[in-house]
mmCIF file of C-alpha atoms in Angstrom:
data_model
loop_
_atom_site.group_PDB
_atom_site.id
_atom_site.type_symbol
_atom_site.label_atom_id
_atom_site.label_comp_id
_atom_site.label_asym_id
_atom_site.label_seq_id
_atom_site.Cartn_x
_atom_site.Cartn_y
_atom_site.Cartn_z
ATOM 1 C CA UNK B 1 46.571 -5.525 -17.890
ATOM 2 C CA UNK B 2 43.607 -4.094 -16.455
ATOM 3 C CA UNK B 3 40.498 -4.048 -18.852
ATOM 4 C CA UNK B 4 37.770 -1.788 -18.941
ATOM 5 C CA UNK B 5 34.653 -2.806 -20.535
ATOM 6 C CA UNK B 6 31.783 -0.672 -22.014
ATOM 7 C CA UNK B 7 28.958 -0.141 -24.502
ATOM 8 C CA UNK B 8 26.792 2.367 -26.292
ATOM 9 C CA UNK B 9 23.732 3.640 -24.380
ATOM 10 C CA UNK B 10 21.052 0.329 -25.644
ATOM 11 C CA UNK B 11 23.727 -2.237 -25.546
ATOM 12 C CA UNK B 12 24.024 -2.492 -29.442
ATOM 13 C CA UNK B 13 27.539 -2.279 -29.603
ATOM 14 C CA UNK B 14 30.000 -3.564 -26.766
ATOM 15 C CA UNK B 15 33.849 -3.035 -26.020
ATOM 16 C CA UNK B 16 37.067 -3.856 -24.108
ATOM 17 C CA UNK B 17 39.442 -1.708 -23.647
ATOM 18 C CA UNK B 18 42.859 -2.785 -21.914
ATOM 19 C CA UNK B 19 46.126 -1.477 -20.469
ATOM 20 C CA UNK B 20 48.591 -1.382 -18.051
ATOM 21 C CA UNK B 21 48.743 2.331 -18.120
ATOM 22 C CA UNK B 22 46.605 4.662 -16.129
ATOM 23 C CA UNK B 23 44.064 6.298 -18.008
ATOM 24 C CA UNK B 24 45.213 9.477 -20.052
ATOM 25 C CA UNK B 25 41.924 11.427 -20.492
ATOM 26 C CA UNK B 26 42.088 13.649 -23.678
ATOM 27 C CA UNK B 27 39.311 16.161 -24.700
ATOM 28 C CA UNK B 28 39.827 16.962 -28.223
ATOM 29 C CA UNK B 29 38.446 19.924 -29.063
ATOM 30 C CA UNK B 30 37.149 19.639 -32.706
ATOM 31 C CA UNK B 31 33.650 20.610 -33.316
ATOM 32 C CA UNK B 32 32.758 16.454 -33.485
ATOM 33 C CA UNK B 33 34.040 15.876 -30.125
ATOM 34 C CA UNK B 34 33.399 18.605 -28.345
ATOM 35 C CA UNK B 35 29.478 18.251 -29.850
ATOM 36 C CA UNK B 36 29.639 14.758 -28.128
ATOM 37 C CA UNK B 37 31.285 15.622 -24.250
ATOM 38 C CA UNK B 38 33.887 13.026 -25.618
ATOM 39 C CA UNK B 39 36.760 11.949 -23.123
ATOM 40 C CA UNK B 40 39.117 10.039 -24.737
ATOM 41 C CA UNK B 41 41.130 7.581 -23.747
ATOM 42 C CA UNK B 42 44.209 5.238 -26.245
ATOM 43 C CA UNK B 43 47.309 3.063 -25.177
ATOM 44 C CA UNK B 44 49.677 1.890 -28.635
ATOM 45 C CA UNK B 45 50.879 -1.119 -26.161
ATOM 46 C CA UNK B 46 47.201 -2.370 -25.010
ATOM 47 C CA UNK B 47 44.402 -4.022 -27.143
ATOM 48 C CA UNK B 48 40.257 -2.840 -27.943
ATOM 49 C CA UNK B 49 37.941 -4.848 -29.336
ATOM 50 C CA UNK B 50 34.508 -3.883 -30.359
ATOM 51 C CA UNK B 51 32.103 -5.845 -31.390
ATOM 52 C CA UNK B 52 28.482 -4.748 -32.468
ATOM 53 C CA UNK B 53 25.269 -6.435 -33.252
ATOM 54 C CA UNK B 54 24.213 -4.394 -36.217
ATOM 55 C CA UNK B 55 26.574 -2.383 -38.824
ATOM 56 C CA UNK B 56 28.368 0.300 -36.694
ATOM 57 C CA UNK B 57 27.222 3.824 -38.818
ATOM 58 C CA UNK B 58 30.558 5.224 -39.598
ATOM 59 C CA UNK B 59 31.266 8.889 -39.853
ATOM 60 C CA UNK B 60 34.042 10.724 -41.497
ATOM 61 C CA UNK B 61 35.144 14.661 -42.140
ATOM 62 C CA UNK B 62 38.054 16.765 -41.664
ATOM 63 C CA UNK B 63 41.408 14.870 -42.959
ATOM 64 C CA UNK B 64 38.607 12.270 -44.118
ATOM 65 C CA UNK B 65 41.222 9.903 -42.251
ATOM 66 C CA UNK B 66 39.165 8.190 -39.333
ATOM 67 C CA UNK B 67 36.283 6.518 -38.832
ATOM 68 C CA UNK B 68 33.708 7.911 -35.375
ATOM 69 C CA UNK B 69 31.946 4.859 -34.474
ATOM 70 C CA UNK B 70 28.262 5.255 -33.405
ATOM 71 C CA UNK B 71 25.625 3.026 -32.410
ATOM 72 C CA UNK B 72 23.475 3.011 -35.359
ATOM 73 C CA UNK B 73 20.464 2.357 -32.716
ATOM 74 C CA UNK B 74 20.983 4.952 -29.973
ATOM 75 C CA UNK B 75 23.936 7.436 -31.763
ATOM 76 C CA UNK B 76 26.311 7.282 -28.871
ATOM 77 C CA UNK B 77 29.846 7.893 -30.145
ATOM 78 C CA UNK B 78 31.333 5.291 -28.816
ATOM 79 C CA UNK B 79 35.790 5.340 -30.859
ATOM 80 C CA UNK B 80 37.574 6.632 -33.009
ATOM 81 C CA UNK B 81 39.740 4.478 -35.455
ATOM 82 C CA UNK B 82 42.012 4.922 -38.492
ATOM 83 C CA UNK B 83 42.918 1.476 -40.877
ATOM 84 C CA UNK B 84 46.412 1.500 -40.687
ATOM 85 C CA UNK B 85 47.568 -1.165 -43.583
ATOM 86 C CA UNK B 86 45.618 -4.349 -42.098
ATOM 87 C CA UNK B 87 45.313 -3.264 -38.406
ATOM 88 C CA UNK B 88 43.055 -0.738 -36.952
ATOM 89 C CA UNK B 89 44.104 1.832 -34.516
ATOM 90 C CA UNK B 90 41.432 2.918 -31.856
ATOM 91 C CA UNK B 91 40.661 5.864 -29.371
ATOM 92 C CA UNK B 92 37.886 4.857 -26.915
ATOM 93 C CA UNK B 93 35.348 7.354 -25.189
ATOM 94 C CA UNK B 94 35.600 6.852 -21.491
ATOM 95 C CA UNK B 95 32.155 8.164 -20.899
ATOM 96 C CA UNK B 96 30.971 5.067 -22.394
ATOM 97 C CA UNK B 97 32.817 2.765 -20.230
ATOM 98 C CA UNK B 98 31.260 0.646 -17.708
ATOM 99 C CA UNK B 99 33.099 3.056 -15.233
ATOM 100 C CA UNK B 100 33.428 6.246 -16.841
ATOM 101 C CA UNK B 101 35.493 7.541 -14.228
ATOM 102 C CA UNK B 102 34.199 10.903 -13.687
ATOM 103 C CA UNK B 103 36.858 12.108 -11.076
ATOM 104 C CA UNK B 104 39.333 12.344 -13.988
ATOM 105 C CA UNK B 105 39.621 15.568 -15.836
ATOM 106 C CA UNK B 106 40.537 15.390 -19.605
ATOM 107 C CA UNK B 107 43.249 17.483 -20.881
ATOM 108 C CA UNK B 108 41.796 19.343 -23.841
ATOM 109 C CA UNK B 109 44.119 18.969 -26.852
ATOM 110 C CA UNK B 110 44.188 20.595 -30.331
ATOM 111 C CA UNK B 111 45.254 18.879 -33.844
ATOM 112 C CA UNK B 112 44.159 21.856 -36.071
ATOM 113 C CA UNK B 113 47.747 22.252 -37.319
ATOM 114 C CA UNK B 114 47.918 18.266 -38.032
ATOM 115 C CA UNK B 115 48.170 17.355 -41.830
ATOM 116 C CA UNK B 116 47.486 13.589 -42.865
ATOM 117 C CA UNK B 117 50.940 12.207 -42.598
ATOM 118 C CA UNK B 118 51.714 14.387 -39.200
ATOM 119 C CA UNK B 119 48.106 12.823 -37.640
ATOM 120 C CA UNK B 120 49.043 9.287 -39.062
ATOM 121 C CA UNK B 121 52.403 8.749 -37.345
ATOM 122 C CA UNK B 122 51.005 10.423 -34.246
ATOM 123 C CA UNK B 123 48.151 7.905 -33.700
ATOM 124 C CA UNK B 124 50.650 5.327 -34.469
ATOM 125 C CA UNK B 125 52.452 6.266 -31.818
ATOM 126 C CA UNK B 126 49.636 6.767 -29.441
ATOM 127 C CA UNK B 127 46.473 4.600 -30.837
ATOM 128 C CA UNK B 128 45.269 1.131 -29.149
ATOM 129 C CA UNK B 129 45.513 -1.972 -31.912
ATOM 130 C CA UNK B 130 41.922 -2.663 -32.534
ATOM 131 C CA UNK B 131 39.827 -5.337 -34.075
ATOM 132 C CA UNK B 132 36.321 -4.617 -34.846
ATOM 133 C CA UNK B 133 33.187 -7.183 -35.235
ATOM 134 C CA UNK B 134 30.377 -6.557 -37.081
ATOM 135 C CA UNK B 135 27.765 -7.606 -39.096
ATOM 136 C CA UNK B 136 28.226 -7.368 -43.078
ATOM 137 C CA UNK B 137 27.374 -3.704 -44.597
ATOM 138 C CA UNK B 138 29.931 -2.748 -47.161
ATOM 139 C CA UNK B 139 32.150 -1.242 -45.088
ATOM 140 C CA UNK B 140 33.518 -3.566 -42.977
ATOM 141 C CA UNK B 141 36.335 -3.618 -40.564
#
């Protein structure tokens, strides 16, 4: 497995990111991501782990389905991740890697026509298993 490592933009909130696959860049093109310059990046076979020094500020709309992690310090946008049962399921922004990677062009994708159950079985397919560390807030992972 190769891992990747990265952080938000102060350092507040770190991550790993591994896989034996080559990186997949996907541009999603809701209004969230496409506000942020996100490049995505997800492997269902590989493993992410984030782990933050303060309570990550969690932000929800849409399907009202997935949590956007951002640095509560700094605000960089750092994954995406849905609870699935006891496991989490995690997208990862490549622009906050340690090596974004810039060379690699992100395939812009749409999910507009996605309904809850369509969108769940789709990141289960897709998603990296995540595990998330934090400090106590309420709405912990």
């Amino acid at each position: 497995m190769t891992v990747h490592a990265g952080s938000c933009h102060c350092g507040a909130v770190t991550f790993t990111y591994a896989s034996e696959q080559p990186l997949a860049v996907r541009a999603c093109q809701c209004s969230f991501c496409r506000k942020h310059g996100s490049r995505n990046v997800s492997d269902a076979q590989g493993q992410g782990d984030i782990t933050a020094s303060l309570p990550l500020t969690r932000y929800r709309f849409g399907l009202g389905i997935t949590d956007f992690l951002l640095c509560p310090t700094c605000g960089s946008y750092v994954a995406a991740v849905m609870q699935d049962g006891e496991h989490w399921l995690g997208t990862f922004n490549l622009n906050c890697f340690d090596n974004p990677q810039l060379e690699l062009t992100a395939e812009p994708i749409v999910y507009d026509s996605e309904g809850s159950a369509d969108r769940i079985e789709r990141r289960r397919r897709r998603w990296t298993p995540t595990r998330i560390a934090e400090p106590l807030s309420g709405t912990d992972a």
